[in-house]
């Protein structure tokens, strides 16, 4: 596939993922990783790292909308942010030492468990 066409398809898919993220308040990263690996042909580690980087601007825009709407608790934000910061650092370091197959299997297990939990 021509690079321009692939970039257009990735941008269109990104638009769909952004819409899902906006509607459900999250979950876009769960769609970006399989999209980048299957449709984009990217290695799992690149897909995971890219998904994390893509989440930043989407989260900032969503956060601004929620702030302006008055849906914000400072104490909760601080507590969750500290935990996520520690987890994000640990996860990024683990991603560097895990095999692509292990990362893919762990990701699939988390997606399956989340889907099962939501269905029940």
mmCIF file of N, CA, C and O in Angstrom, residues 22-116:
data_model
loop_
_atom_site.group_PDB
_atom_site.id
_atom_site.type_symbol
_atom_site.label_atom_id
_atom_site.label_comp_id
_atom_site.label_asym_id
_atom_site.label_seq_id
_atom_site.Cartn_x
_atom_site.Cartn_y
_atom_site.Cartn_z
ATOM 1 N N UNK A 22 -13.941 9.760 23.127
ATOM 2 C CA UNK A 22 -14.792 10.854 23.595
ATOM 3 C C UNK A 22 -16.138 10.372 24.105
ATOM 4 O O UNK A 22 -16.642 10.865 25.104
ATOM 5 N N UNK A 23 -16.716 9.390 23.426
ATOM 6 C CA UNK A 23 -18.029 8.875 23.822
ATOM 7 C C UNK A 23 -17.945 8.111 25.138
ATOM 8 O O UNK A 23 -18.759 8.294 26.036
ATOM 9 N N UNK A 24 -16.949 7.245 25.259
ATOM 10 C CA UNK A 24 -16.856 6.381 26.432
ATOM 11 C C UNK A 24 -15.948 6.924 27.528
ATOM 12 O O UNK A 24 -15.842 6.323 28.591
ATOM 13 N N UNK A 25 -15.264 8.025 27.284
ATOM 14 C CA UNK A 25 -14.383 8.591 28.298
ATOM 15 C C UNK A 25 -13.079 7.832 28.445
ATOM 16 O O UNK A 25 -12.362 7.969 29.423
ATOM 17 N N UNK A 26 -12.752 7.011 27.499
ATOM 18 C CA UNK A 26 -11.512 6.237 27.529
ATOM 19 C C UNK A 26 -11.638 5.041 26.606
ATOM 20 O O UNK A 26 -12.655 4.850 25.935
ATOM 21 N N UNK A 27 -10.606 4.243 26.579
ATOM 22 C CA UNK A 27 -10.629 3.035 25.765
ATOM 23 C C UNK A 27 -10.013 3.185 24.399
ATOM 24 O O UNK A 27 -9.829 2.192 23.690
ATOM 25 N N UNK A 28 -9.670 4.413 24.017
ATOM 26 C CA UNK A 28 -9.078 4.614 22.698
ATOM 27 C C UNK A 28 -7.774 3.863 22.525
ATOM 28 O O UNK A 28 -7.499 3.313 21.463
ATOM 29 N N UNK A 29 -6.970 3.813 23.582
ATOM 30 C CA UNK A 29 -5.698 3.092 23.522
ATOM 31 C C UNK A 29 -5.875 1.612 23.257
ATOM 32 O O UNK A 29 -5.041 0.974 22.625
ATOM 33 N N UNK A 30 -7.005 1.061 23.732
ATOM 34 C CA UNK A 30 -7.278 -0.364 23.512
ATOM 35 C C UNK A 30 -7.549 -0.645 22.037
ATOM 36 O O UNK A 30 -7.381 -1.763 21.582
ATOM 37 N N UNK A 31 -7.980 0.373 21.312
ATOM 38 C CA UNK A 31 -8.236 0.206 19.883
ATOM 39 C C UNK A 31 -7.022 0.557 19.038
ATOM 40 O O UNK A 31 -6.814 -0.026 17.975
ATOM 41 N N UNK A 32 -6.224 1.516 19.510
ATOM 42 C CA UNK A 32 -5.075 1.971 18.723
ATOM 43 C C UNK A 32 -4.030 0.865 18.573
ATOM 44 O O UNK A 32 -3.473 0.687 17.487
ATOM 45 N N UNK A 33 -3.787 0.118 19.639
ATOM 46 C CA UNK A 33 -2.729 -0.911 19.572
ATOM 47 C C UNK A 33 -3.037 -1.969 18.517
ATOM 48 O O UNK A 33 -2.205 -2.223 17.638
ATOM 49 N N UNK A 34 -4.218 -2.618 18.542
ATOM 50 C CA UNK A 34 -4.488 -3.591 17.479
ATOM 51 C C UNK A 34 -4.520 -2.949 16.090
ATOM 52 O O UNK A 34 -4.119 -3.564 15.106
ATOM 53 N N UNK A 35 -4.998 -1.722 16.018
ATOM 54 C CA UNK A 35 -5.043 -1.011 14.743
ATOM 55 C C UNK A 35 -3.633 -0.828 14.176
ATOM 56 O O UNK A 35 -3.387 -1.094 13.001
ATOM 57 N N UNK A 36 -2.713 -0.387 15.029
ATOM 58 C CA UNK A 36 -1.345 -0.156 14.558
ATOM 59 C C UNK A 36 -0.616 -1.450 14.221
ATOM 60 O O UNK A 36 0.190 -1.488 13.298
ATOM 61 N N UNK A 37 -0.892 -2.516 14.966
ATOM 62 C CA UNK A 37 -0.202 -3.775 14.682
ATOM 63 C C UNK A 37 -0.801 -4.473 13.465
ATOM 64 O O UNK A 37 -0.075 -4.884 12.571
ATOM 65 N N UNK A 38 -2.124 -4.595 13.429
ATOM 66 C CA UNK A 38 -2.764 -5.338 12.336
ATOM 67 C C UNK A 38 -2.829 -4.529 11.043
ATOM 68 O O UNK A 38 -2.361 -4.968 10.002
ATOM 69 N N UNK A 39 -3.404 -3.338 11.104
ATOM 70 C CA UNK A 39 -3.592 -2.537 9.892
ATOM 71 C C UNK A 39 -2.348 -1.737 9.527
ATOM 72 O O UNK A 39 -2.061 -1.536 8.350
ATOM 73 N N UNK A 40 -1.619 -1.288 10.542
ATOM 74 C CA UNK A 40 -0.446 -0.459 10.281
ATOM 75 C C UNK A 40 0.847 -1.237 10.120
ATOM 76 O O UNK A 40 1.860 -0.684 9.694
ATOM 77 N N UNK A 41 0.833 -2.531 10.486
ATOM 78 C CA UNK A 41 2.026 -3.358 10.347
ATOM 79 C C UNK A 41 3.173 -2.973 11.275
ATOM 80 O O UNK A 41 4.322 -3.289 10.999
ATOM 81 N N UNK A 42 2.863 -2.322 12.377
ATOM 82 C CA UNK A 42 3.902 -1.883 13.312
ATOM 83 C C UNK A 42 4.174 -2.972 14.351
ATOM 84 O O UNK A 42 3.274 -3.724 14.722
ATOM 85 N N UNK A 43 5.403 -3.064 14.839
ATOM 86 C CA UNK A 43 5.703 -4.031 15.898
ATOM 87 C C UNK A 43 4.940 -3.673 17.173
ATOM 88 O O UNK A 43 4.648 -2.490 17.422
ATOM 89 N N UNK A 44 4.612 -4.669 18.004
ATOM 90 C CA UNK A 44 3.828 -4.408 19.218
ATOM 91 C C UNK A 44 4.420 -3.332 20.125
ATOM 92 O O UNK A 44 3.671 -2.492 20.640
ATOM 93 N N UNK A 45 5.714 -3.323 20.321
ATOM 94 C CA UNK A 45 6.299 -2.326 21.217
ATOM 95 C C UNK A 45 6.129 -0.907 20.672
ATOM 96 O O UNK A 45 5.852 0.030 21.422
ATOM 97 N N UNK A 46 6.260 -0.754 19.361
ATOM 98 C CA UNK A 46 6.037 0.557 18.728
ATOM 99 C C UNK A 46 4.565 0.942 18.857
ATOM 100 O O UNK A 46 4.233 2.095 19.154
ATOM 101 N N UNK A 47 3.679 -0.020 18.662
ATOM 102 C CA UNK A 47 2.240 0.256 18.762
ATOM 103 C C UNK A 47 1.864 0.698 20.175
ATOM 104 O O UNK A 47 1.111 1.656 20.349
ATOM 105 N N UNK A 48 2.396 0.018 21.180
ATOM 106 C CA UNK A 48 2.075 0.378 22.566
ATOM 107 C C UNK A 48 2.620 1.760 22.911
ATOM 108 O O UNK A 48 1.913 2.580 23.508
ATOM 109 N N UNK A 49 3.852 2.018 22.545
ATOM 110 C CA UNK A 49 4.455 3.324 22.845
ATOM 111 C C UNK A 49 3.710 4.439 22.115
ATOM 112 O O UNK A 49 3.450 5.505 22.684
ATOM 113 N N UNK A 50 3.345 4.207 20.862
ATOM 114 C CA UNK A 50 2.610 5.209 20.096
ATOM 115 C C UNK A 50 1.234 5.459 20.711
ATOM 116 O O UNK A 50 0.793 6.610 20.811
ATOM 117 N N UNK A 51 0.564 4.394 21.140
ATOM 118 C CA UNK A 51 -0.751 4.542 21.760
ATOM 119 C C UNK A 51 -0.666 5.422 23.007
ATOM 120 O O UNK A 51 -1.522 6.290 23.221
ATOM 121 N N UNK A 52 0.368 5.228 23.798
ATOM 122 C CA UNK A 52 0.544 6.046 25.000
ATOM 123 C C UNK A 52 0.753 7.514 24.618
ATOM 124 O O UNK A 52 0.173 8.418 25.212
ATOM 125 N N UNK A 53 1.579 7.751 23.618
ATOM 126 C CA UNK A 53 1.827 9.131 23.197
ATOM 127 C C UNK A 53 0.593 9.779 22.579
ATOM 128 O O UNK A 53 0.356 10.970 22.743
ATOM 129 N N UNK A 54 -0.215 8.989 21.888
ATOM 130 C CA UNK A 54 -1.429 9.511 21.271
ATOM 131 C C UNK A 54 -2.456 9.886 22.343
ATOM 132 O O UNK A 54 -3.218 10.839 22.188
ATOM 133 N N UNK A 55 -2.451 9.157 23.440
ATOM 134 C CA UNK A 55 -3.420 9.402 24.509
ATOM 135 C C UNK A 55 -3.232 10.787 25.127
ATOM 136 O O UNK A 55 -4.202 11.415 25.549
ATOM 137 N N UNK A 56 -2.000 11.298 25.155
ATOM 138 C CA UNK A 56 -1.739 12.589 25.800
ATOM 139 C C UNK A 56 -2.582 13.733 25.222
ATOM 140 O O UNK A 56 -3.336 14.367 25.963
ATOM 141 N N UNK A 57 -2.492 14.030 23.921
ATOM 142 C CA UNK A 57 -3.300 15.156 23.427
ATOM 143 C C UNK A 57 -4.799 14.897 23.540
ATOM 144 O O UNK A 57 -5.574 15.814 23.838
ATOM 145 N N UNK A 58 -5.226 13.655 23.322
ATOM 146 C CA UNK A 58 -6.649 13.331 23.437
ATOM 147 C C UNK A 58 -7.112 13.553 24.869
ATOM 148 O O UNK A 58 -8.175 14.133 25.117
ATOM 149 N N UNK A 59 -6.295 13.132 25.822
ATOM 150 C CA UNK A 59 -6.646 13.309 27.231
ATOM 151 C C UNK A 59 -6.685 14.781 27.619
ATOM 152 O O UNK A 59 -7.543 15.200 28.397
ATOM 153 N N UNK A 60 -5.763 15.562 27.096
ATOM 154 C CA UNK A 60 -5.755 16.991 27.410
ATOM 155 C C UNK A 60 -7.019 17.683 26.904
ATOM 156 O O UNK A 60 -7.628 18.499 27.613
ATOM 157 N N UNK A 61 -7.432 17.349 25.689
ATOM 158 C CA UNK A 61 -8.650 17.942 25.136
ATOM 159 C C UNK A 61 -9.866 17.496 25.946
ATOM 160 O O UNK A 61 -10.721 18.306 26.327
ATOM 161 N N UNK A 62 -9.950 16.197 26.233
ATOM 162 C CA UNK A 62 -11.073 15.692 27.026
ATOM 163 C C UNK A 62 -11.084 16.325 28.409
ATOM 164 O O UNK A 62 -12.152 16.685 28.925
ATOM 165 N N UNK A 63 -9.906 16.466 29.019
ATOM 166 C CA UNK A 63 -9.816 17.074 30.351
ATOM 167 C C UNK A 63 -10.334 18.508 30.330
ATOM 168 O O UNK A 63 -11.058 18.926 31.248
ATOM 169 N N UNK A 64 -10.003 19.245 29.303
ATOM 170 C CA UNK A 64 -10.480 20.630 29.199
ATOM 171 C C UNK A 64 -12.002 20.665 29.111
ATOM 172 O O UNK A 64 -12.655 21.475 29.784
ATOM 173 N N UNK A 65 -12.571 19.781 28.334
ATOM 174 C CA UNK A 65 -14.037 19.732 28.197
ATOM 175 C C UNK A 65 -14.675 19.388 29.542
ATOM 176 O O UNK A 65 -15.652 20.019 29.959
ATOM 177 N N UNK A 66 -14.125 18.408 30.237
ATOM 178 C CA UNK A 66 -14.679 18.015 31.539
ATOM 179 C C UNK A 66 -14.503 19.126 32.576
ATOM 180 O O UNK A 66 -15.383 19.366 33.387
ATOM 181 N N UNK A 67 -13.359 19.804 32.543
ATOM 182 C CA UNK A 67 -13.137 20.922 33.471
ATOM 183 C C UNK A 67 -14.169 22.026 33.259
ATOM 184 O O UNK A 67 -14.775 22.533 34.207
ATOM 185 N N UNK A 68 -14.352 22.415 32.014
ATOM 186 C CA UNK A 68 -15.306 23.474 31.688
ATOM 187 C C UNK A 68 -16.731 23.064 32.037
ATOM 188 O O UNK A 68 -17.568 23.910 32.324
ATOM 189 N N UNK A 69 -16.989 21.763 32.007
ATOM 190 C CA UNK A 69 -18.322 21.265 32.356
ATOM 191 C C UNK A 69 -18.523 21.119 33.856
ATOM 192 O O UNK A 69 -19.614 20.772 34.310
ATOM 193 N N UNK A 70 -17.473 21.352 34.629
ATOM 194 C CA UNK A 70 -17.583 21.266 36.083
ATOM 195 C C UNK A 70 -17.489 19.861 36.639
ATOM 196 O O UNK A 70 -17.826 19.619 37.796
ATOM 197 N N UNK A 71 -17.008 18.913 35.861
ATOM 198 C CA UNK A 71 -16.899 17.518 36.290
ATOM 199 C C UNK A 71 -15.479 17.230 36.761
ATOM 200 O O UNK A 71 -14.717 16.518 36.098
ATOM 201 N N UNK A 72 -15.110 17.758 37.924
ATOM 202 C CA UNK A 72 -13.717 17.660 38.359
ATOM 203 C C UNK A 72 -13.658 17.713 39.881
ATOM 204 O O UNK A 72 -14.323 18.540 40.500
ATOM 205 N N UNK A 73 -12.873 16.825 40.482
ATOM 206 C CA UNK A 73 -12.613 16.847 41.918
ATOM 207 C C UNK A 73 -11.102 16.873 42.114
ATOM 208 O O UNK A 73 -10.412 15.910 41.772
ATOM 209 N N UNK A 74 -10.586 17.955 42.658
ATOM 210 C CA UNK A 74 -9.137 18.143 42.798
ATOM 211 C C UNK A 74 -8.490 17.048 43.632
ATOM 212 O O UNK A 74 -7.434 16.517 43.273
ATOM 213 N N UNK A 75 -9.103 16.673 44.749
ATOM 214 C CA UNK A 75 -8.513 15.653 45.633
ATOM 215 C C UNK A 75 -8.412 14.302 44.919
ATOM 216 O O UNK A 75 -7.396 13.617 44.995
ATOM 217 N N UNK A 76 -9.440 13.936 44.219
ATOM 218 C CA UNK A 76 -9.436 12.688 43.457
ATOM 219 C C UNK A 76 -8.387 12.741 42.355
ATOM 220 O O UNK A 76 -7.642 11.782 42.131
ATOM 221 N N UNK A 77 -8.310 13.875 41.665
ATOM 222 C CA UNK A 77 -7.324 14.066 40.603
ATOM 223 C C UNK A 77 -5.897 13.843 41.123
ATOM 224 O O UNK A 77 -5.108 13.140 40.506
ATOM 225 N N UNK A 78 -5.587 14.431 42.257
ATOM 226 C CA UNK A 78 -4.234 14.316 42.824
ATOM 227 C C UNK A 78 -3.928 12.871 43.195
ATOM 228 O O UNK A 78 -2.873 12.339 42.840
ATOM 229 N N UNK A 79 -4.854 12.207 43.873
ATOM 230 C CA UNK A 79 -4.628 10.815 44.291
ATOM 231 C C UNK A 79 -4.424 9.895 43.090
ATOM 232 O O UNK A 79 -3.459 9.113 43.038
ATOM 233 N N UNK A 80 -5.305 9.998 42.116
ATOM 234 C CA UNK A 80 -5.211 9.128 40.938
ATOM 235 C C UNK A 80 -3.970 9.461 40.117
ATOM 236 O O UNK A 80 -3.275 8.568 39.614
ATOM 237 N N UNK A 81 -3.646 10.734 39.982
ATOM 238 C CA UNK A 81 -2.476 11.153 39.203
ATOM 239 C C UNK A 81 -1.184 10.607 39.782
ATOM 240 O O UNK A 81 -0.306 10.156 39.038
ATOM 241 N N UNK A 82 -1.059 10.642 41.097
ATOM 242 C CA UNK A 82 0.159 10.109 41.725
ATOM 243 C C UNK A 82 0.308 8.612 41.453
ATOM 244 O O UNK A 82 1.396 8.137 41.111
ATOM 245 N N UNK A 83 -0.782 7.881 41.573
ATOM 246 C CA UNK A 83 -0.737 6.448 41.277
ATOM 247 C C UNK A 83 -0.430 6.161 39.823
ATOM 248 O O UNK A 83 0.372 5.283 39.501
ATOM 249 N N UNK A 84 -1.058 6.915 38.946
ATOM 250 C CA UNK A 84 -0.819 6.694 37.515
ATOM 251 C C UNK A 84 0.586 7.086 37.102
ATOM 252 O O UNK A 84 1.176 6.451 36.222
ATOM 253 N N UNK A 85 1.126 8.108 37.724
ATOM 254 C CA UNK A 85 2.500 8.517 37.429
ATOM 255 C C UNK A 85 3.469 7.394 37.784
ATOM 256 O O UNK A 85 4.319 7.021 36.968
ATOM 257 N N UNK A 86 3.319 6.841 38.980
ATOM 258 C CA UNK A 86 4.185 5.732 39.400
ATOM 259 C C UNK A 86 3.995 4.515 38.491
ATOM 260 O O UNK A 86 4.961 3.890 38.046
ATOM 261 N N UNK A 87 2.742 4.198 38.191
ATOM 262 C CA UNK A 87 2.460 3.062 37.319
ATOM 263 C C UNK A 87 2.959 3.275 35.900
ATOM 264 O O UNK A 87 3.444 2.346 35.245
ATOM 265 N N UNK A 88 2.842 4.502 35.407
ATOM 266 C CA UNK A 88 3.315 4.811 34.057
ATOM 267 C C UNK A 88 4.817 4.650 33.920
ATOM 268 O O UNK A 88 5.310 4.097 32.930
ATOM 269 N N UNK A 89 5.550 5.097 34.930
ATOM 270 C CA UNK A 89 7.014 4.947 34.913
ATOM 271 C C UNK A 89 7.376 3.460 34.950
ATOM 272 O O UNK A 89 8.206 2.988 34.165
ATOM 273 N N UNK A 90 6.741 2.723 35.856
ATOM 274 C CA UNK A 90 7.029 1.287 35.970
ATOM 275 C C UNK A 90 6.663 0.555 34.681
ATOM 276 O O UNK A 90 7.428 -0.283 34.191
ATOM 277 N N UNK A 91 5.505 0.877 34.123
ATOM 278 C CA UNK A 91 5.071 0.220 32.894
ATOM 279 C C UNK A 91 5.983 0.505 31.717
ATOM 280 O O UNK A 91 6.295 -0.386 30.924
ATOM 281 N N UNK A 92 6.438 1.740 31.591
ATOM 282 C CA UNK A 92 7.345 2.091 30.493
ATOM 283 C C UNK A 92 8.665 1.343 30.616
ATOM 284 O O UNK A 92 9.232 0.906 29.612
ATOM 285 N N UNK A 93 9.139 1.180 31.842
ATOM 286 C CA UNK A 93 10.382 0.430 32.045
ATOM 287 C C UNK A 93 10.179 -1.049 31.760
ATOM 288 O O UNK A 93 11.039 -1.696 31.165
ATOM 289 N N UNK A 94 9.031 -1.589 32.132
ATOM 290 C CA UNK A 94 8.734 -2.995 31.851
ATOM 291 C C UNK A 94 8.592 -3.246 30.355
ATOM 292 O O UNK A 94 9.005 -4.285 29.860
ATOM 293 N N UNK A 95 7.995 -2.302 29.640
ATOM 294 C CA UNK A 95 7.818 -2.452 28.201
ATOM 295 C C UNK A 95 9.157 -2.627 27.497
ATOM 296 O O UNK A 95 9.265 -3.358 26.523
ATOM 297 N N UNK A 96 10.179 -1.971 28.032
ATOM 298 C CA UNK A 96 11.518 -2.062 27.447
ATOM 299 C C UNK A 96 12.151 -3.444 27.608
ATOM 300 O O UNK A 96 13.004 -3.820 26.821
ATOM 301 N N UNK A 97 11.764 -4.188 28.642
ATOM 302 C CA UNK A 97 12.411 -5.478 28.901
ATOM 303 C C UNK A 97 11.544 -6.676 28.538
ATOM 304 O O UNK A 97 12.016 -7.807 28.573
ATOM 305 N N UNK A 98 10.284 -6.451 28.198
ATOM 306 C CA UNK A 98 9.381 -7.552 27.844
ATOM 307 C C UNK A 98 9.478 -7.864 26.354
ATOM 308 O O UNK A 98 9.699 -6.977 25.545
ATOM 309 N N UNK A 99 9.268 -9.112 26.033
ATOM 310 C CA UNK A 99 9.253 -9.498 24.624
ATOM 311 C C UNK A 99 7.959 -9.021 23.975
ATOM 312 O O UNK A 99 6.933 -8.891 24.650
ATOM 313 N N UNK A 100 8.000 -8.777 22.675
ATOM 314 C CA UNK A 100 6.764 -8.372 21.989
ATOM 315 C C UNK A 100 5.633 -9.386 22.182
ATOM 316 O O UNK A 100 4.487 -9.003 22.352
ATOM 317 N N UNK A 101 5.967 -10.672 22.185
ATOM 318 C CA UNK A 101 4.936 -11.704 22.372
ATOM 319 C C UNK A 101 4.314 -11.610 23.763
ATOM 320 O O UNK A 101 3.092 -11.719 23.916
ATOM 321 N N UNK A 102 5.128 -11.376 24.779
ATOM 322 C CA UNK A 102 4.607 -11.255 26.148
ATOM 323 C C UNK A 102 3.718 -10.025 26.285
ATOM 324 O O UNK A 102 2.659 -10.078 26.916
ATOM 325 N N UNK A 103 4.130 -8.918 25.673
ATOM 326 C CA UNK A 103 3.335 -7.688 25.730
ATOM 327 C C UNK A 103 2.001 -7.902 25.020
ATOM 328 O O UNK A 103 0.941 -7.513 25.530
ATOM 329 N N UNK A 104 2.028 -8.545 23.865
ATOM 330 C CA UNK A 104 0.807 -8.801 23.108
ATOM 331 C C UNK A 104 -0.140 -9.705 23.890
ATOM 332 O O UNK A 104 -1.341 -9.447 23.959
ATOM 333 N N UNK A 105 0.384 -10.752 24.499
ATOM 334 C CA UNK A 105 -0.455 -11.670 25.284
ATOM 335 C C UNK A 105 -1.040 -10.973 26.510
ATOM 336 O O UNK A 105 -2.221 -11.146 26.827
ATOM 337 N N UNK A 106 -0.242 -10.186 27.203
ATOM 338 C CA UNK A 106 -0.733 -9.468 28.381
ATOM 339 C C UNK A 106 -1.813 -8.469 27.978
ATOM 340 O O UNK A 106 -2.852 -8.344 28.646
ATOM 341 N N UNK A 107 -1.582 -7.772 26.881
ATOM 342 C CA UNK A 107 -2.559 -6.796 26.390
ATOM 343 C C UNK A 107 -3.867 -7.490 26.033
ATOM 344 O O UNK A 107 -4.951 -7.023 26.396
ATOM 345 N N UNK A 108 -3.788 -8.614 25.332
ATOM 346 C CA UNK A 108 -4.988 -9.362 24.948
ATOM 347 C C UNK A 108 -5.729 -9.859 26.188
ATOM 348 O O UNK A 108 -6.966 -9.810 26.236
ATOM 349 N N UNK A 109 -5.008 -10.299 27.208
ATOM 350 C CA UNK A 109 -5.638 -10.778 28.435
ATOM 351 C C UNK A 109 -6.370 -9.649 29.157
ATOM 352 O O UNK A 109 -7.492 -9.833 29.640
ATOM 353 N N UNK A 110 -5.755 -8.473 29.200
ATOM 354 C CA UNK A 110 -6.397 -7.320 29.845
ATOM 355 C C UNK A 110 -7.638 -6.913 29.063
ATOM 356 O O UNK A 110 -8.693 -6.632 29.651
ATOM 357 N N UNK A 111 -7.542 -6.887 27.740
ATOM 358 C CA UNK A 111 -8.708 -6.531 26.920
ATOM 359 C C UNK A 111 -9.841 -7.533 27.119
ATOM 360 O O UNK A 111 -11.005 -7.154 27.256
ATOM 361 N N UNK A 112 -9.494 -8.805 27.155
ATOM 362 C CA UNK A 112 -10.501 -9.849 27.346
ATOM 363 C C UNK A 112 -11.164 -9.711 28.713
ATOM 364 O O UNK A 112 -12.390 -9.773 28.832
ATOM 365 N N UNK A 113 -10.348 -9.525 29.750
ATOM 366 C CA UNK A 113 -10.887 -9.379 31.108
ATOM 367 C C UNK A 113 -11.786 -8.149 31.220
ATOM 368 O O UNK A 113 -12.853 -8.206 31.852
ATOM 369 N N UNK A 114 -11.375 -7.043 30.605
ATOM 370 C CA UNK A 114 -12.198 -5.829 30.637
ATOM 371 C C UNK A 114 -13.531 -6.054 29.926
ATOM 372 O O UNK A 114 -14.584 -5.645 30.422
ATOM 373 N N UNK A 115 -13.480 -6.698 28.778
ATOM 374 C CA UNK A 115 -14.715 -6.978 28.035
ATOM 375 C C UNK A 115 -15.630 -7.910 28.795
ATOM 376 O O UNK A 115 -16.847 -7.698 28.869
ATOM 377 N N UNK A 116 -15.064 -8.929 29.411
ATOM 378 C CA UNK A 116 -15.838 -9.867 30.205
ATOM 379 C C UNK A 116 -16.479 -9.173 31.403
ATOM 380 O O UNK A 116 -17.655 -9.360 31.689
#
